XYZ file of C-alpha atoms in Angstrom:
352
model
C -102.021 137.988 154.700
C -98.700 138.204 157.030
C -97.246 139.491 154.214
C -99.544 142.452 153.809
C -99.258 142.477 157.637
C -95.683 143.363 157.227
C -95.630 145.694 154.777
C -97.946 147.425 157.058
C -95.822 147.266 159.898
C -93.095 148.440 157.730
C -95.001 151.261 156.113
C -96.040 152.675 159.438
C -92.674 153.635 160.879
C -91.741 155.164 157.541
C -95.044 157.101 157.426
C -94.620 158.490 160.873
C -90.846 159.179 160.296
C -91.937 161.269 157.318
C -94.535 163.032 159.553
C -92.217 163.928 162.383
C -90.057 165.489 159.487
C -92.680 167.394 158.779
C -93.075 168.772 162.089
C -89.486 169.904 162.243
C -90.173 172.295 159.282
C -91.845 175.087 162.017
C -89.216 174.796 164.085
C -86.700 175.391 161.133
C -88.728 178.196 159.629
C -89.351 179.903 163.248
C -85.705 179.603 163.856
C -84.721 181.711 160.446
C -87.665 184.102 161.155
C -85.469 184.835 164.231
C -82.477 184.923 162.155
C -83.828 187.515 159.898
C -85.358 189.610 162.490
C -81.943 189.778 164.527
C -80.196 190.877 161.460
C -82.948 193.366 160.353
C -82.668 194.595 164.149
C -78.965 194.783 165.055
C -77.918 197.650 163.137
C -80.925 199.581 165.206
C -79.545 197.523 168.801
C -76.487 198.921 168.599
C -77.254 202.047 167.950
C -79.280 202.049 170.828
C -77.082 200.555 173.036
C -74.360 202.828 172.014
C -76.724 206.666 172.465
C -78.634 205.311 175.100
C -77.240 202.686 176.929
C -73.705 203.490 176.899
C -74.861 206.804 178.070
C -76.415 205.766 181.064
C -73.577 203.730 182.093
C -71.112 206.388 182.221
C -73.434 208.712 183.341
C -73.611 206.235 186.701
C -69.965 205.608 186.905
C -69.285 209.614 186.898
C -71.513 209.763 189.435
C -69.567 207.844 192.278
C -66.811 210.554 191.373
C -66.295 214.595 192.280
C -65.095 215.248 188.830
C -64.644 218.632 187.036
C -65.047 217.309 183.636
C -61.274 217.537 182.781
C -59.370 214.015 181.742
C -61.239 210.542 183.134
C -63.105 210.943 186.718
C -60.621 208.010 187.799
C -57.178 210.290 186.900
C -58.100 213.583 187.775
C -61.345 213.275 190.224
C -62.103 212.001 193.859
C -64.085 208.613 193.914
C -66.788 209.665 196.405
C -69.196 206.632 196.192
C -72.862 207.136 196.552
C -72.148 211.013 198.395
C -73.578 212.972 195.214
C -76.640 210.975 194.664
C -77.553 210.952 198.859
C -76.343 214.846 198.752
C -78.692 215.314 195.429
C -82.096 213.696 196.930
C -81.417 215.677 200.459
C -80.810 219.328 198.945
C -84.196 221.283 199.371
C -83.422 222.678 195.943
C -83.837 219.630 194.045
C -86.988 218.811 195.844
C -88.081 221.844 194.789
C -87.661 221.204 191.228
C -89.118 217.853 191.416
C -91.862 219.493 193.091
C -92.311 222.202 190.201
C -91.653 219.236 187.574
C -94.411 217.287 188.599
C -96.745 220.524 188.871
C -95.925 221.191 185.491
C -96.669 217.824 183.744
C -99.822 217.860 185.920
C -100.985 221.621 184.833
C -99.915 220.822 181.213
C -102.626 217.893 181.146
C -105.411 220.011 182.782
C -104.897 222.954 180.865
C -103.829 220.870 177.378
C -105.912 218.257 176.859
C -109.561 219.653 177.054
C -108.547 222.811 175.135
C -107.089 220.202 172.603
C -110.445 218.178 172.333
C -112.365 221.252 172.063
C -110.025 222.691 168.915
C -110.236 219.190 167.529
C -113.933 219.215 167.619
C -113.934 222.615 165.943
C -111.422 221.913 163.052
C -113.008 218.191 162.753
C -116.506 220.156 160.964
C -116.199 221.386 157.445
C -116.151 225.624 157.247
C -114.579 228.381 155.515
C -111.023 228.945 157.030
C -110.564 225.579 158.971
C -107.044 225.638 157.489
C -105.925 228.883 158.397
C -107.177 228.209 161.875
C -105.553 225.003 161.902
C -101.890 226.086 160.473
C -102.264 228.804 163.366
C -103.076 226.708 166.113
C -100.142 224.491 165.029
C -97.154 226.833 163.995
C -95.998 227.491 167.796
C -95.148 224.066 167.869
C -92.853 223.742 164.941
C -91.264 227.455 165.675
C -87.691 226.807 167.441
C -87.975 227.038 171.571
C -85.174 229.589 171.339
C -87.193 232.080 169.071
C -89.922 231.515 171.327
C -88.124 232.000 174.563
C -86.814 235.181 173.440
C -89.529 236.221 171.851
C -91.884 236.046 174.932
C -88.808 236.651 177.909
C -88.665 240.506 175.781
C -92.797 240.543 175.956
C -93.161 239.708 179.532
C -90.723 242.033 181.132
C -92.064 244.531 183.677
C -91.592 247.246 180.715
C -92.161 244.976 178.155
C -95.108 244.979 175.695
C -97.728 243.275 177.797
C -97.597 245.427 180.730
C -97.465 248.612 178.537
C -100.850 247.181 177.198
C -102.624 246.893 180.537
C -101.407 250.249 181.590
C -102.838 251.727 178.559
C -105.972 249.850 179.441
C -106.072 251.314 182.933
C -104.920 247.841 184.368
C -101.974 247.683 186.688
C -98.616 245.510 184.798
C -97.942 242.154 186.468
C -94.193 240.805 187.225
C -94.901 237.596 185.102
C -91.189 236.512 185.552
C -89.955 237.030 188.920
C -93.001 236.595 191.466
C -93.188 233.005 192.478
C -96.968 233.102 192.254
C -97.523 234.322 189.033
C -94.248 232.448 187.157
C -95.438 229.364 187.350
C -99.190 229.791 185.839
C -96.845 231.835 183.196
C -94.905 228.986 182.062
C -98.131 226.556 182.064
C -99.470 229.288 179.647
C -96.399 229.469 177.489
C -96.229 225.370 177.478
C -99.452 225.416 176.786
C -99.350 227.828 173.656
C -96.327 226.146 172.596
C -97.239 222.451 172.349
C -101.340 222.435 172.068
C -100.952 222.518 168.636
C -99.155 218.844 168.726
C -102.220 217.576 170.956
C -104.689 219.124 168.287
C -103.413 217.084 165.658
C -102.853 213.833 167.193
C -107.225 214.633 168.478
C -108.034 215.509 165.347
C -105.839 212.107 163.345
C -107.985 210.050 166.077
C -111.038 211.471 164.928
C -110.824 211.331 161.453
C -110.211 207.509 161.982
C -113.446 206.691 163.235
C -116.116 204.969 161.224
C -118.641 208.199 159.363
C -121.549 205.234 159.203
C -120.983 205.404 163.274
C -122.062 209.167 162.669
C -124.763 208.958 160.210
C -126.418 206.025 162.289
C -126.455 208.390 165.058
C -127.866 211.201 163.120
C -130.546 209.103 161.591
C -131.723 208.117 165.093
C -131.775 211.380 166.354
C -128.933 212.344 168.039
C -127.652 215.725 168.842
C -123.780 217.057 168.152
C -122.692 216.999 171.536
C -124.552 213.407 172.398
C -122.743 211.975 170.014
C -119.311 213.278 170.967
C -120.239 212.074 174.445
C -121.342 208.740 173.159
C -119.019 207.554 170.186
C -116.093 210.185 169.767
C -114.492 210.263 172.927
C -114.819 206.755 173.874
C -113.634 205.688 170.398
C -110.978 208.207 170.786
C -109.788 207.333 173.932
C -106.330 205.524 172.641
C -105.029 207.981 170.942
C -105.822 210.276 174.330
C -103.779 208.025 176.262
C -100.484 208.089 173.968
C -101.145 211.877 173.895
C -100.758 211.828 178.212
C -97.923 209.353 177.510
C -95.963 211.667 175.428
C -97.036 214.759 177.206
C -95.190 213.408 180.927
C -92.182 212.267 179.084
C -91.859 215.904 177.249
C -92.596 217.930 180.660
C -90.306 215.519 182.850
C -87.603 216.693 180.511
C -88.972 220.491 180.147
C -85.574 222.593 180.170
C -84.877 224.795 176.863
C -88.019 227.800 177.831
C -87.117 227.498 181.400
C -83.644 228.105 180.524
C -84.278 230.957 178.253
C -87.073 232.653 179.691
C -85.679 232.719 183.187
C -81.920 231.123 183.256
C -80.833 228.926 185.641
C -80.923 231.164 188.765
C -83.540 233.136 188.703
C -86.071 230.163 187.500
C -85.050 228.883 191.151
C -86.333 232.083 192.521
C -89.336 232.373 190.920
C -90.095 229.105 191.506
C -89.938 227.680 187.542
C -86.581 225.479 188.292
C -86.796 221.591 186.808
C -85.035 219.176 187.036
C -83.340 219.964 184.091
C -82.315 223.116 185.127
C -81.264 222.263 188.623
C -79.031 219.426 186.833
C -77.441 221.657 184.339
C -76.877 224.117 187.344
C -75.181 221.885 189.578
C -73.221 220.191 187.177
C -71.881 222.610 184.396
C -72.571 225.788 185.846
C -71.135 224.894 189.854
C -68.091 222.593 187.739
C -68.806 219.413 189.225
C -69.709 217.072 186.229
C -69.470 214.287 188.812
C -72.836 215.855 190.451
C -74.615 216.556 187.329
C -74.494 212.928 186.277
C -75.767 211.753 189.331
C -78.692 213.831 189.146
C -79.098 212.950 185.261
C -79.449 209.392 186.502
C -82.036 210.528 189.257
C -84.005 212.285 186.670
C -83.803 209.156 184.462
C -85.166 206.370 187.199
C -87.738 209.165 187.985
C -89.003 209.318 184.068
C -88.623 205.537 184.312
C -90.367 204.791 187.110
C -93.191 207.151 185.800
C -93.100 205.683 182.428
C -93.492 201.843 183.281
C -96.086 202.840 185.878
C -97.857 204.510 183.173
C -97.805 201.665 180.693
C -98.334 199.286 183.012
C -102.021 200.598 184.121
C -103.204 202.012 181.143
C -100.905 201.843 177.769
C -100.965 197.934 178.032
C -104.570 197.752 176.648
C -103.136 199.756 173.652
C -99.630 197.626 173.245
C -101.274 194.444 173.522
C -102.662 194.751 169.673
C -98.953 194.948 168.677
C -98.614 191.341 170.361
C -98.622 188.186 168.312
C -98.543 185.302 171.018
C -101.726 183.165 171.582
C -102.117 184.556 174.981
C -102.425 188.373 173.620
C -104.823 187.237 171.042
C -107.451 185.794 173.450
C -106.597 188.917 175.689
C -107.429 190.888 172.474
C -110.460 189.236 171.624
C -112.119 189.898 174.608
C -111.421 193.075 174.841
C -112.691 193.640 171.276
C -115.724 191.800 172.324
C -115.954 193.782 175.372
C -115.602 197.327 173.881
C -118.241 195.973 170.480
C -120.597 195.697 173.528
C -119.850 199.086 175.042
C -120.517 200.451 171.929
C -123.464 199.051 171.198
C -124.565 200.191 174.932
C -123.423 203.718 173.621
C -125.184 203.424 170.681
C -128.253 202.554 173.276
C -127.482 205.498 174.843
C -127.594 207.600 171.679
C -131.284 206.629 170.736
């Protein structure tokens, strides 16, 4: 019996030695997980760190200098500390632009993103010429913003094309280019023609993705077309809205080639089109002080930034927090899946 005792005894450490072993594989296979996904990922960090952060970097350290671009700021410029970026946020000019930037990513929404839904809907049904329509709708976008510039600065002169076409309809010819009032609501229209075709197809992806039985239940209990767009298509399609927003800021926060072409770089500050883009390239290359321009670049950068993280922070996270594998995501996602199966079944509700 104290024999059998001590082989016990014995057998227990060894047992439990062999089952903390065990528990060490995780650790070992987590650990090369890591090892494989920082070699998968390096040749993609330094890239990134090379085009983008390297970039930035520089782009800071030029900006404590008044530097003509010729040789390295610290030979053959004047180390002026944080005068350009001070002189940059005071100048009424830039304000302006900012000012005209943020008008512009807010008018591109407004005027964007219900036209977009509405197309969608339309090329979403099944007729005779859907993809004519569609190609049409979507070839601005892919046509080169130089072409299209030109193109359209020729059309909208005071004797260009358009105005000759309200005079011969009795209508008097507007000065889409140089009044202040009526540039603006130009480019928003230009912007608008140019890039709606992007928005159409990212609607349109998003709505092919949703479940037909969703549809056909809805039918069979009665539903109408436009009760059950209200009820299950744009709720359902609401993600793929909210990356559409996302990308649309970014693109307008950075708007510079039709501004450039369409106006230049001193008369879009007269008639009240300048960026931020266009006040930076202004500054900087066309006034000769690369020191300036970089300074503003960065400026323009925390601004995207800031507007960026803001954005994701209050309403991408929903979206990013399916791409997350940690236990605390997961519950997070679970009860959001829970919550939105009950908001569609409430929709549903409504649909009946």
């Amino acid at each position: 019996m104290t024999e059998m005792n001590d082989a016990v005894a014995v057998g227990r450490p060894v047992a439990e030695t062999k089952k903390r072993g065990g528990e060490r594989k995780p650790s070992s296979g987590k650990g090369r997980r890591n090892l494989e996904i920082s070699i998968l990922s390096a040749p993609a960090i330094i890239l990134f760190c090379c085009f983008v952060i390297l970039p930035i970097i520089l782009g800071a350290y030029y900006g404590f200098y008044q530097w003509k671009g010729f040789g390295t700021p610290a030979e053959n410029g004047k180390f002026v500390g944080l005068q350009n970026y001070i002189v940059a946020l005071k100048d009424p000019n830039f304000q302006q632009a900012i000012l005209h930037t943020f008008e512009i990513v807010i008018g591109s929404l407004v005027i964007q993103g219900p036209l977009a839904i509405l197309f969608a809907l339309l090329l979403n049904q099944k007729f005779k010429g859907r993809g004519l329509i569609r190609t049409l709708i979507f070839v601005p976008y892919v046509v080169s913003e130089v072409i299209v510039g030109t193109g359209w600065s020729l059309l909208l002169q005071k004797k260009g094309a358009v105005n000759q076409i309200l005079e011969s309809l009795g209508l008097h010819g507007v000065d889409w280019l140089a009044d202040p009032k009526v540039a603006i609501w130009t480019l928003l229209l230009l912007i608008s023609w140019k890039y709606i075709g992007f928005a159409v197809i990212l609607m349109l992806a998003g709505m092919q993705s949703i479940p037909e039985e969703l549809y056909e239940a809805a039918k069979v209990d009665g539903a109408g077309f436009w009760q059950i767009q209200k009820s299950i298509t744009l709720p359902l399609l609401a993600p793929t809205l909210r990356i559409w927003v996302f990308l649309s800021m970014i693109g307008s926060l950075q708007l510079f080639d039709l501004v450039y072409i369409i106006w230049g770089q001193y008369v879009s500050t007269t008639a009240g089109v300048s960026t931020m883009a266009t006040y930076m390239v202004r500054e900087g290359r066309g006034a000769g002080n690369y020191g300036y321009g970089s300074a503003v670049a960065l400026i323009i950068f925390v601004i995207s930034l800031i507007v960026a993280l803001t954005y994701q922070h209050f309403v991408l996270n929903r979206d990013l927090d399916g791409a997350l594998t940690d236990k605390k995501a997961s519950k997070k996602r679970r009860k959001r899946q829970t919550a939105e199966d009950e908001a569609l079944a409430v929709a549903m509700e409504g649909v009946k």
